[in-house]
């Protein structure tokens, strides 16, 4: 009797081994960071090819530009998000990759993130802008408005804005050529991009403000930014009264 029991047990082990070895392959590959559902094609921005009657001149935009910290609760349409991102870091010369903001050596050490609260057709979350493909890539889903405001020393406009634009610096892209001047050149580039945002907001009937008062480490941890990205400037954006 014991021999039969032992034989049956051995048979079960053999079958189990065959199933493990020859059964359906297990997929141990990690999930991609951005699946197709998490990459958003942006609407085509206005590149100024045609002059419209309601276009705001550069002179008027410069004269009316102000830092605005109060916004309505109106969500932003994706078309305006696309326009803002193009103004900040859009490509204007595809063969050479030149952008709307000048960059030392055309090395482009900036990374642009959106912390979205209220944008039409988009779920709240953190998105990365890809200038070459003109897309948004979902970095993290969720509502980060209150925690981001806390990292920004409690500034209410960071919490209340439909979207915050974050400029991050990747100094490693520029340091090999410019050494100790890399940080200065990168911060200059952030200033160029920020002014473009200001002027584009004025053209679109939006308001924004440059926010430099925030805890970099807290912001990096909250948004789970890559190790080489240093957050340098926040710009809340919203519809003005």
mmCIF file of C-alpha atoms in Angstrom:
data_model
loop_
_atom_site.group_PDB
_atom_site.id
_atom_site.type_symbol
_atom_site.label_atom_id
_atom_site.label_comp_id
_atom_site.label_asym_id
_atom_site.label_seq_id
_atom_site.Cartn_x
_atom_site.Cartn_y
_atom_site.Cartn_z
ATOM 1 C CA UNK A 1 0.000 0.000 0.000
ATOM 2 C CA UNK A 2 2.817 2.344 0.922
ATOM 3 C CA UNK A 3 4.460 1.662 -2.467
ATOM 4 C CA UNK A 4 1.280 2.791 -4.284
ATOM 5 C CA UNK A 5 1.069 5.966 -2.199
ATOM 6 C CA UNK A 6 4.754 6.761 -2.861
ATOM 7 C CA UNK A 7 4.322 6.177 -6.585
ATOM 8 C CA UNK A 8 1.269 8.446 -6.705
ATOM 9 C CA UNK A 9 3.142 11.188 -4.876
ATOM 10 C CA UNK A 10 6.068 10.949 -7.306
ATOM 11 C CA UNK A 11 3.672 11.120 -10.266
ATOM 12 C CA UNK A 12 2.094 14.311 -8.886
ATOM 13 C CA UNK A 13 5.524 15.905 -8.451
ATOM 14 C CA UNK A 14 6.506 15.031 -12.026
ATOM 15 C CA UNK A 15 3.289 16.501 -13.438
ATOM 16 C CA UNK A 16 3.754 19.655 -11.364
ATOM 17 C CA UNK A 17 7.317 19.976 -12.624
ATOM 18 C CA UNK A 18 6.215 19.619 -16.240
ATOM 19 C CA UNK A 19 3.524 22.252 -15.766
ATOM 20 C CA UNK A 20 6.026 24.667 -14.244
ATOM 21 C CA UNK A 21 8.601 24.043 -16.981
ATOM 22 C CA UNK A 22 6.397 23.871 -20.049
ATOM 23 C CA UNK A 23 3.351 25.792 -18.964
ATOM 24 C CA UNK A 24 2.506 29.301 -20.150
ATOM 25 C CA UNK A 25 5.521 31.639 -19.939
ATOM 26 C CA UNK A 26 5.464 34.053 -17.048
ATOM 27 C CA UNK A 27 5.844 37.690 -17.914
ATOM 28 C CA UNK A 28 8.396 39.109 -15.513
ATOM 29 C CA UNK A 29 9.038 42.211 -17.588
ATOM 30 C CA UNK A 30 8.185 45.468 -15.763
ATOM 31 C CA UNK A 31 5.271 47.495 -17.016
ATOM 32 C CA UNK A 32 6.372 50.366 -19.270
ATOM 33 C CA UNK A 33 6.464 53.744 -17.554
ATOM 34 C CA UNK A 34 4.143 55.201 -20.172
ATOM 35 C CA UNK A 35 1.621 52.973 -21.875
ATOM 36 C CA UNK A 36 -0.127 54.350 -24.998
ATOM 37 C CA UNK A 37 -3.120 55.351 -22.869
ATOM 38 C CA UNK A 38 -0.838 57.576 -20.767
ATOM 39 C CA UNK A 39 0.617 59.576 -23.676
ATOM 40 C CA UNK A 40 -1.562 62.504 -24.711
ATOM 41 C CA UNK A 41 -1.243 64.041 -28.155
ATOM 42 C CA UNK A 42 -1.452 67.812 -27.771
ATOM 43 C CA UNK A 43 -3.530 69.972 -30.122
ATOM 44 C CA UNK A 44 -1.528 71.822 -32.753
ATOM 45 C CA UNK A 45 -0.376 75.159 -31.262
ATOM 46 C CA UNK A 46 -0.706 78.495 -33.007
ATOM 47 C CA UNK A 47 2.741 79.218 -34.421
ATOM 48 C CA UNK A 48 1.843 82.682 -35.670
ATOM 49 C CA UNK A 49 1.566 81.684 -39.313
ATOM 50 C CA UNK A 50 -1.592 83.761 -39.714
ATOM 51 C CA UNK A 51 -2.452 87.102 -38.138
ATOM 52 C CA UNK A 52 -5.941 87.139 -36.611
ATOM 53 C CA UNK A 53 -7.963 90.220 -35.723
ATOM 54 C CA UNK A 54 -7.988 89.381 -32.017
ATOM 55 C CA UNK A 55 -4.256 88.639 -31.818
ATOM 56 C CA UNK A 56 -2.413 90.499 -29.072
ATOM 57 C CA UNK A 57 0.690 92.331 -30.279
ATOM 58 C CA UNK A 58 3.998 91.695 -28.542
ATOM 59 C CA UNK A 59 4.021 95.357 -27.493
ATOM 60 C CA UNK A 60 0.610 95.059 -25.844
ATOM 61 C CA UNK A 61 1.528 91.808 -24.146
ATOM 62 C CA UNK A 62 4.681 93.414 -22.731
ATOM 63 C CA UNK A 63 2.787 96.491 -21.546
ATOM 64 C CA UNK A 64 0.027 94.463 -19.842
ATOM 65 C CA UNK A 65 2.135 91.645 -18.379
ATOM 66 C CA UNK A 66 1.634 91.335 -14.628
ATOM 67 C CA UNK A 67 2.078 88.701 -11.934
ATOM 68 C CA UNK A 68 -1.405 87.415 -11.145
ATOM 69 C CA UNK A 69 -2.183 85.254 -8.137
ATOM 70 C CA UNK A 70 -5.970 84.959 -8.285
ATOM 71 C CA UNK A 71 -7.811 82.713 -10.724
ATOM 72 C CA UNK A 72 -11.358 81.626 -11.396
ATOM 73 C CA UNK A 73 -12.373 77.992 -10.913
ATOM 74 C CA UNK A 74 -12.756 77.581 -14.686
ATOM 75 C CA UNK A 75 -10.808 74.572 -15.997
ATOM 76 C CA UNK A 76 -8.294 75.172 -18.771
ATOM 77 C CA UNK A 77 -8.889 73.675 -22.217
ATOM 78 C CA UNK A 78 -6.185 71.402 -23.596
ATOM 79 C CA UNK A 79 -5.673 73.786 -26.522
ATOM 80 C CA UNK A 80 -4.401 76.492 -24.160
ATOM 81 C CA UNK A 81 -2.168 74.027 -22.355
ATOM 82 C CA UNK A 82 -0.629 73.104 -25.712
ATOM 83 C CA UNK A 83 -0.088 76.771 -26.539
ATOM 84 C CA UNK A 84 1.596 77.481 -23.203
ATOM 85 C CA UNK A 85 3.944 74.534 -23.547
ATOM 86 C CA UNK A 86 4.877 75.531 -27.076
ATOM 87 C CA UNK A 87 5.614 79.055 -25.866
ATOM 88 C CA UNK A 88 7.849 77.677 -23.125
ATOM 89 C CA UNK A 89 9.825 74.992 -24.955
ATOM 90 C CA UNK A 90 8.259 74.412 -28.362
ATOM 91 C CA UNK A 91 10.457 73.477 -31.297
ATOM 92 C CA UNK A 92 10.656 76.211 -33.945
ATOM 93 C CA UNK A 93 13.301 74.721 -36.247
ATOM 94 C CA UNK A 94 12.864 70.975 -36.631
ATOM 95 C CA UNK A 95 16.068 70.231 -38.575
ATOM 96 C CA UNK A 96 18.224 71.854 -35.880
ATOM 97 C CA UNK A 97 15.864 71.411 -32.923
ATOM 98 C CA UNK A 98 15.879 75.084 -31.932
ATOM 99 C CA UNK A 99 13.169 76.115 -29.467
ATOM 100 C CA UNK A 100 11.162 79.169 -28.490
ATOM 101 C CA UNK A 101 13.570 79.894 -25.608
ATOM 102 C CA UNK A 102 17.312 80.298 -26.267
ATOM 103 C CA UNK A 103 19.653 77.720 -24.754
ATOM 104 C CA UNK A 104 23.411 77.842 -24.266
ATOM 105 C CA UNK A 105 24.966 75.617 -26.897
ATOM 106 C CA UNK A 106 21.465 74.413 -27.859
ATOM 107 C CA UNK A 107 21.817 71.762 -25.142
ATOM 108 C CA UNK A 108 18.347 72.320 -23.607
ATOM 109 C CA UNK A 109 18.839 71.300 -19.969
ATOM 110 C CA UNK A 110 15.218 72.010 -19.004
ATOM 111 C CA UNK A 111 12.496 69.500 -18.176
ATOM 112 C CA UNK A 112 8.927 70.799 -18.120
ATOM 113 C CA UNK A 113 6.284 69.204 -15.910
ATOM 114 C CA UNK A 114 2.609 70.022 -15.444
ATOM 115 C CA UNK A 115 0.887 69.471 -12.119
ATOM 116 C CA UNK A 116 -2.710 69.374 -13.278
ATOM 117 C CA UNK A 117 -5.713 70.054 -11.098
ATOM 118 C CA UNK A 118 -8.461 71.230 -13.479
ATOM 119 C CA UNK A 119 -7.832 70.739 -17.197
ATOM 120 C CA UNK A 120 -10.530 69.653 -19.621
ATOM 121 C CA UNK A 121 -10.212 66.002 -20.781
ATOM 122 C CA UNK A 122 -7.225 65.323 -18.490
ATOM 123 C CA UNK A 123 -7.236 63.583 -15.136
ATOM 124 C CA UNK A 124 -5.408 65.288 -12.244
ATOM 125 C CA UNK A 125 -1.799 64.258 -12.047
ATOM 126 C CA UNK A 126 1.791 65.068 -12.914
ATOM 127 C CA UNK A 127 2.644 65.112 -16.616
ATOM 128 C CA UNK A 128 5.945 65.565 -18.455
ATOM 129 C CA UNK A 129 6.058 67.579 -21.672
ATOM 130 C CA UNK A 130 7.934 66.042 -24.602
ATOM 131 C CA UNK A 131 8.798 68.943 -26.964
ATOM 132 C CA UNK A 132 9.928 66.708 -29.821
ATOM 133 C CA UNK A 133 6.706 64.700 -30.026
ATOM 134 C CA UNK A 134 4.475 67.507 -28.703
ATOM 135 C CA UNK A 135 2.916 65.134 -26.203
ATOM 136 C CA UNK A 136 2.226 64.901 -22.498
ATOM 137 C CA UNK A 137 3.383 61.777 -20.697
ATOM 138 C CA UNK A 138 1.626 60.828 -17.481
ATOM 139 C CA UNK A 139 4.232 60.682 -14.736
ATOM 140 C CA UNK A 140 1.909 60.154 -11.758
ATOM 141 C CA UNK A 141 -1.857 60.222 -11.375
ATOM 142 C CA UNK A 142 -3.492 61.988 -8.446
ATOM 143 C CA UNK A 143 -4.352 65.336 -6.870
ATOM 144 C CA UNK A 144 -1.170 67.008 -5.629
ATOM 145 C CA UNK A 145 -2.416 70.613 -5.373
ATOM 146 C CA UNK A 146 -2.571 70.902 -1.580
ATOM 147 C CA UNK A 147 0.705 69.074 -0.970
ATOM 148 C CA UNK A 148 2.458 71.135 -3.630
ATOM 149 C CA UNK A 149 1.158 74.327 -2.000
ATOM 150 C CA UNK A 150 2.511 73.090 1.337
ATOM 151 C CA UNK A 151 5.912 72.537 -0.283
ATOM 152 C CA UNK A 152 5.620 76.101 -1.640
ATOM 153 C CA UNK A 153 5.431 77.507 1.898
ATOM 154 C CA UNK A 154 1.632 77.541 1.897
ATOM 155 C CA UNK A 155 1.099 79.821 -1.106
ATOM 156 C CA UNK A 156 -2.622 79.560 -1.840
ATOM 157 C CA UNK A 157 -2.354 80.318 -5.574
ATOM 158 C CA UNK A 158 -0.310 77.148 -6.058
ATOM 159 C CA UNK A 159 -3.196 75.144 -4.596
ATOM 160 C CA UNK A 160 -5.972 77.041 -6.395
ATOM 161 C CA UNK A 161 -4.527 77.205 -9.915
ATOM 162 C CA UNK A 162 -5.931 74.738 -12.468
ATOM 163 C CA UNK A 163 -2.368 73.899 -13.459
ATOM 164 C CA UNK A 164 1.164 74.527 -12.214
ATOM 165 C CA UNK A 165 4.058 74.512 -14.642
ATOM 166 C CA UNK A 166 7.315 73.263 -13.134
ATOM 167 C CA UNK A 167 10.668 73.917 -14.762
ATOM 168 C CA UNK A 168 13.342 71.458 -13.708
ATOM 169 C CA UNK A 169 17.060 71.699 -14.480
ATOM 170 C CA UNK A 170 19.211 68.803 -15.675
ATOM 171 C CA UNK A 171 22.658 70.280 -15.166
ATOM 172 C CA UNK A 172 24.354 67.097 -16.388
ATOM 173 C CA UNK A 173 23.342 67.977 -19.960
ATOM 174 C CA UNK A 174 25.291 71.231 -19.929
ATOM 175 C CA UNK A 175 28.083 70.810 -17.359
ATOM 176 C CA UNK A 176 30.495 68.884 -19.643
ATOM 177 C CA UNK A 177 30.724 71.904 -21.943
ATOM 178 C CA UNK A 178 30.278 74.835 -19.564
ATOM 179 C CA UNK A 179 31.514 73.557 -16.219
ATOM 180 C CA UNK A 180 30.818 75.935 -13.325
ATOM 181 C CA UNK A 181 28.801 78.247 -15.594
ATOM 182 C CA UNK A 182 26.245 75.502 -16.286
ATOM 183 C CA UNK A 183 23.959 76.496 -13.422
ATOM 184 C CA UNK A 184 23.995 80.172 -14.438
ATOM 185 C CA UNK A 185 23.209 79.384 -18.074
ATOM 186 C CA UNK A 186 20.430 76.969 -17.124
ATOM 187 C CA UNK A 187 18.773 79.485 -14.815
ATOM 188 C CA UNK A 188 18.982 82.088 -17.580
ATOM 189 C CA UNK A 189 17.144 79.667 -19.853
ATOM 190 C CA UNK A 190 14.440 79.140 -17.234
ATOM 191 C CA UNK A 191 14.004 82.918 -17.139
ATOM 192 C CA UNK A 192 13.566 83.029 -20.918
ATOM 193 C CA UNK A 193 10.964 80.249 -20.819
ATOM 194 C CA UNK A 194 9.142 81.876 -17.903
ATOM 195 C CA UNK A 195 8.849 85.200 -19.721
ATOM 196 C CA UNK A 196 7.436 83.354 -22.729
ATOM 197 C CA UNK A 197 4.795 81.867 -20.411
ATOM 198 C CA UNK A 198 3.972 85.328 -19.065
ATOM 199 C CA UNK A 199 3.490 86.794 -22.537
ATOM 200 C CA UNK A 200 1.535 83.806 -23.836
ATOM 201 C CA UNK A 201 -0.760 83.998 -20.799
ATOM 202 C CA UNK A 202 -1.434 87.647 -21.559
ATOM 203 C CA UNK A 203 -2.313 86.707 -25.127
ATOM 204 C CA UNK A 204 -4.674 83.924 -23.985
ATOM 205 C CA UNK A 205 -6.463 85.838 -21.234
ATOM 206 C CA UNK A 206 -4.743 83.835 -18.521
ATOM 207 C CA UNK A 207 -2.758 84.816 -15.464
ATOM 208 C CA UNK A 208 0.436 83.464 -13.952
ATOM 209 C CA UNK A 209 3.154 84.241 -11.432
ATOM 210 C CA UNK A 210 6.720 83.025 -10.961
ATOM 211 C CA UNK A 211 7.148 81.123 -7.700
ATOM 212 C CA UNK A 212 10.649 80.486 -6.467
ATOM 213 C CA UNK A 213 9.784 80.037 -2.798
ATOM 214 C CA UNK A 214 9.404 76.287 -2.408
ATOM 215 C CA UNK A 215 11.303 73.456 -0.778
ATOM 216 C CA UNK A 216 13.241 71.670 -3.519
ATOM 217 C CA UNK A 217 13.691 68.406 -1.618
ATOM 218 C CA UNK A 218 10.036 68.266 -0.585
ATOM 219 C CA UNK A 219 8.911 69.007 -4.146
ATOM 220 C CA UNK A 220 11.245 66.384 -5.601
ATOM 221 C CA UNK A 221 9.963 63.770 -3.176
ATOM 222 C CA UNK A 222 6.297 64.679 -3.645
ATOM 223 C CA UNK A 223 6.436 64.568 -7.445
ATOM 224 C CA UNK A 224 8.909 61.651 -7.577
ATOM 225 C CA UNK A 225 11.152 63.545 -9.959
ATOM 226 C CA UNK A 226 14.105 61.720 -11.538
ATOM 227 C CA UNK A 227 17.385 61.993 -9.649
ATOM 228 C CA UNK A 228 18.944 64.283 -12.264
ATOM 229 C CA UNK A 229 16.054 66.799 -12.322
ATOM 230 C CA UNK A 230 16.334 69.762 -9.924
ATOM 231 C CA UNK A 231 13.071 71.743 -9.533
ATOM 232 C CA UNK A 232 13.808 75.444 -10.038
ATOM 233 C CA UNK A 233 10.615 77.373 -10.799
ATOM 234 C CA UNK A 234 6.857 76.953 -10.373
ATOM 235 C CA UNK A 235 4.304 78.906 -12.413
ATOM 236 C CA UNK A 236 0.627 78.578 -11.411
ATOM 237 C CA UNK A 237 -1.667 79.346 -14.356
ATOM 238 C CA UNK A 238 -5.376 80.063 -14.434
ATOM 239 C CA UNK A 239 -8.182 82.081 -15.979
ATOM 240 C CA UNK A 240 -8.336 85.649 -14.695
ATOM 241 C CA UNK A 241 -11.461 87.556 -13.696
#
